[in-house]
Amino acid sequence: MRVRVATTALGITAALLALPACSTDTTGAKHQTPSSARTGKPTGAVHKPTALSSAALESRLLDQSDLGSGYLPKPQRPVQHDDITVIGCPALSKLGGGAATGGTLTFPHKAKAAFTYGSSSSEISEELYSDTANKLSVAIGRIFDAMTGCPTYQVVAGGTPIDITAQKLPAPQGLGDEQWSQLLTYSTAGRSTVVKQTTIRDGNLLVIVSGAPALVDRHLGKALAKATATG
């Protein structure tokens, strides 16, 4: 099954178009059925209707001083509007093309930062979104649930086929109101890239940290703490 969609998305599938040319899978992770972990309080239990502005979100992103030595900012790529083709994912197709690229999460209040680490190809990115708790929960939940229904699928971007598999990970407990986590493997031209992606909803904030698994584990708590700081 094919569905054509525009590449206007956030971090859940943004990595599809940003694969390092010479990256390799060094984690030894097995290719398993795509799934995600979602835990937390019912969305209706949180009442923080006021969204933060993009400028406010920008100030809450991790920066080099937060990350420590060895991190360099990665220039953001221009927004792409090319069509991509998603093959073999009925769950995403059922929700419509926008779901395949996270189109339902293109909230007006957002900020993003990305960094490379050391001399390797390791990367870490952080995205912040703000809206009502219910809107954030529904949007992120739908995309993760849809991906859960796809054992494997393929994205063709710019004529390049990218095979995708994912592994369910335990969501980090005790952080925010809802949590989702998964390990994505992108394979193309005989090379693979493993990306850990963990998402935390805390009231009217959505924090998405993606990248090399070790870097995500190292900085997730710090990212959430800075994003939710009220001082």
Short mmCIF file of C-alpha atoms in Angstrom, two decimals:
data_model
loop_
_atom_site.label_atom_id
_atom_site.label_comp_id
_atom_site.label_asym_id
_atom_site.label_seq_id
_atom_site.Cartn_x
_atom_site.Cartn_y
_atom_site.Cartn_z
CA MET A 1 0.00 0.00 0.00
CA ARG A 2 1.32 3.41 -0.95
CA VAL A 3 0.39 6.86 0.22
CA ARG A 4 2.02 10.07 -0.87
CA VAL A 5 2.68 12.71 1.72
CA ALA A 6 4.46 16.02 2.05
CA THR A 7 7.59 16.25 4.20
CA THR A 8 6.40 18.86 6.69
CA ALA A 9 6.94 16.91 9.89
CA LEU A 10 8.59 16.91 13.27
CA GLY A 11 11.01 14.52 14.86
CA ILE A 12 9.18 11.23 14.74
CA THR A 13 10.01 10.75 11.07
CA ALA A 14 12.25 13.73 10.34
CA ALA A 15 15.21 11.39 10.70
CA LEU A 16 14.07 9.63 7.54
CA LEU A 17 15.47 12.48 5.49
CA ALA A 18 18.57 13.10 7.59
CA LEU A 19 20.41 9.79 7.53
CA PRO A 20 24.20 10.15 7.75
CA ALA A 21 25.76 8.90 4.52
CA CYS A 22 28.24 6.60 6.25
CA SER A 23 26.56 5.66 9.51
CA THR A 24 26.52 2.10 10.74
CA ASP A 25 24.48 0.19 13.25
CA THR A 26 26.77 -0.48 16.20
CA THR A 27 24.14 -1.19 18.81
CA GLY A 28 23.41 -4.77 17.85
CA ALA A 29 19.70 -4.03 18.15
CA LYS A 30 17.43 -6.64 16.58
CA HIS A 31 14.86 -5.64 14.01
CA GLN A 32 11.50 -6.16 15.64
CA THR A 33 7.91 -5.15 15.12
CA PRO A 34 7.54 -1.35 15.33
CA SER A 35 5.91 -0.38 18.56
CA SER A 36 6.01 2.28 21.19
CA ALA A 37 5.53 2.54 24.91
CA ARG A 38 2.92 4.93 26.20
CA THR A 39 2.28 5.38 29.88
CA GLY A 40 1.07 8.08 32.19
CA LYS A 41 -1.94 9.87 33.55
CA PRO A 42 -5.14 10.32 31.56
CA THR A 43 -4.88 13.48 29.52
CA GLY A 44 -8.02 14.91 31.04
CA ALA A 45 -6.34 15.00 34.46
CA VAL A 46 -4.06 17.86 33.36
CA HIS A 47 -5.34 21.39 32.86
CA LYS A 48 -2.71 23.74 31.41
CA PRO A 49 -4.48 25.33 28.44
CA THR A 50 -2.08 28.19 27.75
CA ALA A 51 0.51 27.41 25.10
CA LEU A 52 4.03 28.81 25.33
CA SER A 53 5.25 30.91 22.43
CA SER A 54 7.93 29.66 20.06
CA ALA A 55 10.29 32.26 21.49
CA ALA A 56 9.70 30.94 25.00
CA LEU A 57 10.27 27.39 23.81
CA GLU A 58 13.50 28.42 22.09
CA SER A 59 14.90 29.64 25.40
CA ARG A 60 14.13 26.27 26.99
CA LEU A 61 16.09 24.16 24.52
CA LEU A 62 19.35 22.56 25.55
CA ASP A 63 22.43 24.44 24.37
CA GLN A 64 26.14 23.71 24.27
CA SER A 65 26.64 24.83 27.85
CA ASP A 66 24.00 22.35 29.00
CA LEU A 67 25.41 19.46 26.98
CA GLY A 68 29.07 19.91 27.87
CA SER A 69 32.24 19.72 25.81
CA GLY A 70 32.39 17.97 22.47
CA TYR A 71 29.00 19.09 21.13
CA LEU A 72 28.62 21.32 18.10
CA PRO A 73 25.38 22.83 16.77
CA LYS A 74 24.13 21.18 13.60
CA PRO A 75 22.76 23.63 11.04
CA GLN A 76 19.07 23.04 10.42
CA ARG A 77 18.14 21.98 6.94
CA PRO A 78 15.67 24.09 4.98
CA VAL A 79 12.08 22.89 5.18
CA GLN A 80 11.47 20.37 2.42
CA HIS A 81 8.21 20.09 0.53
CA ASP A 82 9.03 17.14 -1.70
CA ASP A 83 6.67 14.20 -1.73
CA ILE A 84 7.77 10.96 -0.17
CA THR A 85 6.21 7.55 -0.64
CA VAL A 86 5.37 5.28 2.28
CA ILE A 87 5.10 1.60 1.40
CA GLY A 88 3.76 -1.25 3.51
CA CYS A 89 2.20 0.53 6.47
CA PRO A 90 -1.62 0.23 6.40
CA ALA A 91 -1.94 1.80 9.84
CA LEU A 92 -0.28 5.01 8.72
CA SER A 93 -2.20 4.97 5.47
CA LYS A 94 -5.50 4.65 7.32
CA LEU A 95 -4.79 7.80 9.30
CA GLY A 96 -3.92 9.69 6.13
CA GLY A 97 -0.70 10.84 4.58
CA GLY A 98 0.06 13.46 7.21
CA ALA A 99 0.47 10.80 9.89
CA ALA A 100 3.41 9.20 8.11
CA THR A 101 5.44 12.35 8.55
CA GLY A 102 3.91 13.61 11.76
CA GLY A 103 1.89 16.23 9.93
CA THR A 104 -0.72 16.29 12.69
CA LEU A 105 1.99 17.59 15.06
CA THR A 106 2.96 20.70 13.15
CA PHE A 107 1.85 22.99 15.96
CA PRO A 108 2.52 26.72 15.57
CA HIS A 109 4.38 26.85 18.90
CA LYS A 110 7.63 24.92 18.42
CA ALA A 111 11.42 25.04 18.66
CA LYS A 112 14.22 22.69 17.65
CA ALA A 113 17.95 22.25 18.18
CA ALA A 114 20.36 19.58 16.92
CA PHE A 115 23.97 18.77 17.76
CA THR A 116 26.76 16.50 16.64
CA TYR A 117 29.07 14.92 19.19
CA GLY A 118 32.83 14.60 18.93
CA SER A 119 34.44 13.40 15.73
CA SER A 120 31.90 10.63 15.23
CA SER A 121 28.63 10.77 13.35
CA SER A 122 26.64 10.66 16.60
CA GLU A 123 23.87 13.21 16.81
CA ILE A 124 21.20 14.34 19.25
CA SER A 125 18.22 16.59 18.59
CA GLU A 126 15.55 18.12 20.79
CA GLU A 127 12.15 19.41 19.77
CA LEU A 128 9.69 21.29 21.94
CA TYR A 129 6.01 21.82 21.19
CA SER A 130 3.33 23.56 23.21
CA ASP A 131 -0.46 23.43 23.05
CA THR A 132 -3.24 22.14 25.27
CA ALA A 133 -2.46 18.86 26.98
CA ASN A 134 -5.24 17.10 25.12
CA LYS A 135 -4.12 18.21 21.67
CA LEU A 136 -0.53 17.18 22.33
CA SER A 137 -1.53 13.81 23.76
CA VAL A 138 -3.90 12.93 20.93
CA ALA A 139 -1.49 13.97 18.19
CA ILE A 140 1.57 12.15 19.48
CA GLY A 141 -0.46 9.14 20.56
CA ARG A 142 -2.01 8.69 17.13
CA ILE A 143 1.30 8.65 15.30
CA PHE A 144 2.92 6.20 17.71
CA ASP A 145 -0.12 3.93 17.71
CA ALA A 146 -0.14 3.91 13.92
CA MET A 147 3.52 2.96 13.77
CA THR A 148 2.86 0.11 16.18
CA GLY A 149 0.71 -1.55 13.53
CA CYS A 150 3.58 -1.78 11.02
CA PRO A 151 6.02 -4.69 11.37
CA THR A 152 8.24 -3.01 8.80
CA TYR A 153 7.73 -0.42 6.13
CA GLN A 154 9.66 1.59 3.60
CA VAL A 155 9.94 5.26 2.75
CA VAL A 156 11.16 6.42 -0.64
CA ALA A 157 12.58 9.95 -0.39
CA GLY A 158 14.19 11.63 -3.35
CA GLY A 159 14.35 8.30 -5.13
CA THR A 160 16.19 6.65 -2.22
CA PRO A 161 14.43 3.70 -0.54
CA ILE A 162 14.79 3.58 3.25
CA ASP A 163 13.75 0.42 5.11
CA ILE A 164 12.42 1.06 8.61
CA THR A 165 11.98 -1.21 11.59
CA ALA A 166 11.45 -0.34 15.24
CA GLN A 167 11.73 -1.89 18.66
CA LYS A 168 9.50 -1.09 21.59
CA LEU A 169 11.35 0.36 24.56
CA PRO A 170 10.11 0.78 28.13
CA ALA A 171 8.97 4.35 28.60
CA PRO A 172 10.94 6.23 31.27
CA GLN A 173 8.88 6.23 34.44
CA GLY A 174 8.45 9.24 36.68
CA LEU A 175 8.97 11.83 33.95
CA GLY A 176 6.10 14.08 32.97
CA ASP A 177 2.49 12.98 32.52
CA GLU A 178 2.84 10.66 29.51
CA GLN A 179 5.81 8.91 27.96
CA TRP A 180 6.58 7.13 24.66
CA SER A 181 9.82 5.51 23.54
CA GLN A 182 11.13 3.41 20.69
CA LEU A 183 14.30 2.43 18.85
CA LEU A 184 14.16 3.04 15.10
CA THR A 185 16.50 1.47 12.57
CA TYR A 186 16.81 3.11 9.16
CA SER A 187 18.58 1.03 6.49
CA THR A 188 19.60 2.17 3.04
CA ALA A 189 22.36 1.26 0.59
CA GLY A 190 23.68 -1.43 2.90
CA ARG A 191 24.11 0.91 5.87
CA SER A 192 22.01 1.32 8.98
CA THR A 193 21.37 4.09 11.46
CA VAL A 194 19.89 3.43 14.88
CA VAL A 195 17.96 6.28 16.46
CA LYS A 196 16.42 6.24 19.91
CA GLN A 197 13.42 8.48 20.27
CA THR A 198 11.82 9.34 23.58
CA THR A 199 8.87 11.68 23.97
CA ILE A 200 7.58 13.17 27.21
CA ARG A 201 4.40 15.18 27.62
CA ASP A 202 4.40 17.39 30.68
CA GLY A 203 1.19 19.39 30.85
CA ASN A 204 1.13 21.72 27.84
CA LEU A 205 4.67 20.83 26.75
CA LEU A 206 5.87 18.05 24.48
CA VAL A 207 9.59 17.21 24.66
CA ILE A 208 11.07 14.95 21.98
CA VAL A 209 14.70 13.84 22.25
CA SER A 210 16.13 11.77 19.39
CA GLY A 211 19.52 10.52 18.33
CA ALA A 212 22.25 8.11 19.34
CA PRO A 213 20.81 5.95 22.17
CA ALA A 214 23.57 6.76 24.66
CA LEU A 215 23.21 10.49 24.07
CA VAL A 216 19.44 10.39 24.46
CA ASP A 217 19.77 8.52 27.76
CA ARG A 218 22.40 10.97 28.96
CA HIS A 219 20.47 14.16 28.25
CA LEU A 220 16.75 13.31 28.42
CA GLY A 221 16.29 14.26 32.07
CA LYS A 222 18.24 17.47 31.59
CA ALA A 223 16.14 18.39 28.56
CA LEU A 224 12.88 17.85 30.41
CA ALA A 225 14.06 19.77 33.47
CA LYS A 226 15.04 22.81 31.42
CA ALA A 227 11.92 22.69 29.26
CA THR A 228 9.61 22.62 32.27
CA ALA A 229 11.52 25.06 34.50
CA THR A 230 9.31 27.91 35.67
CA GLY A 231 11.96 30.19 37.12
#
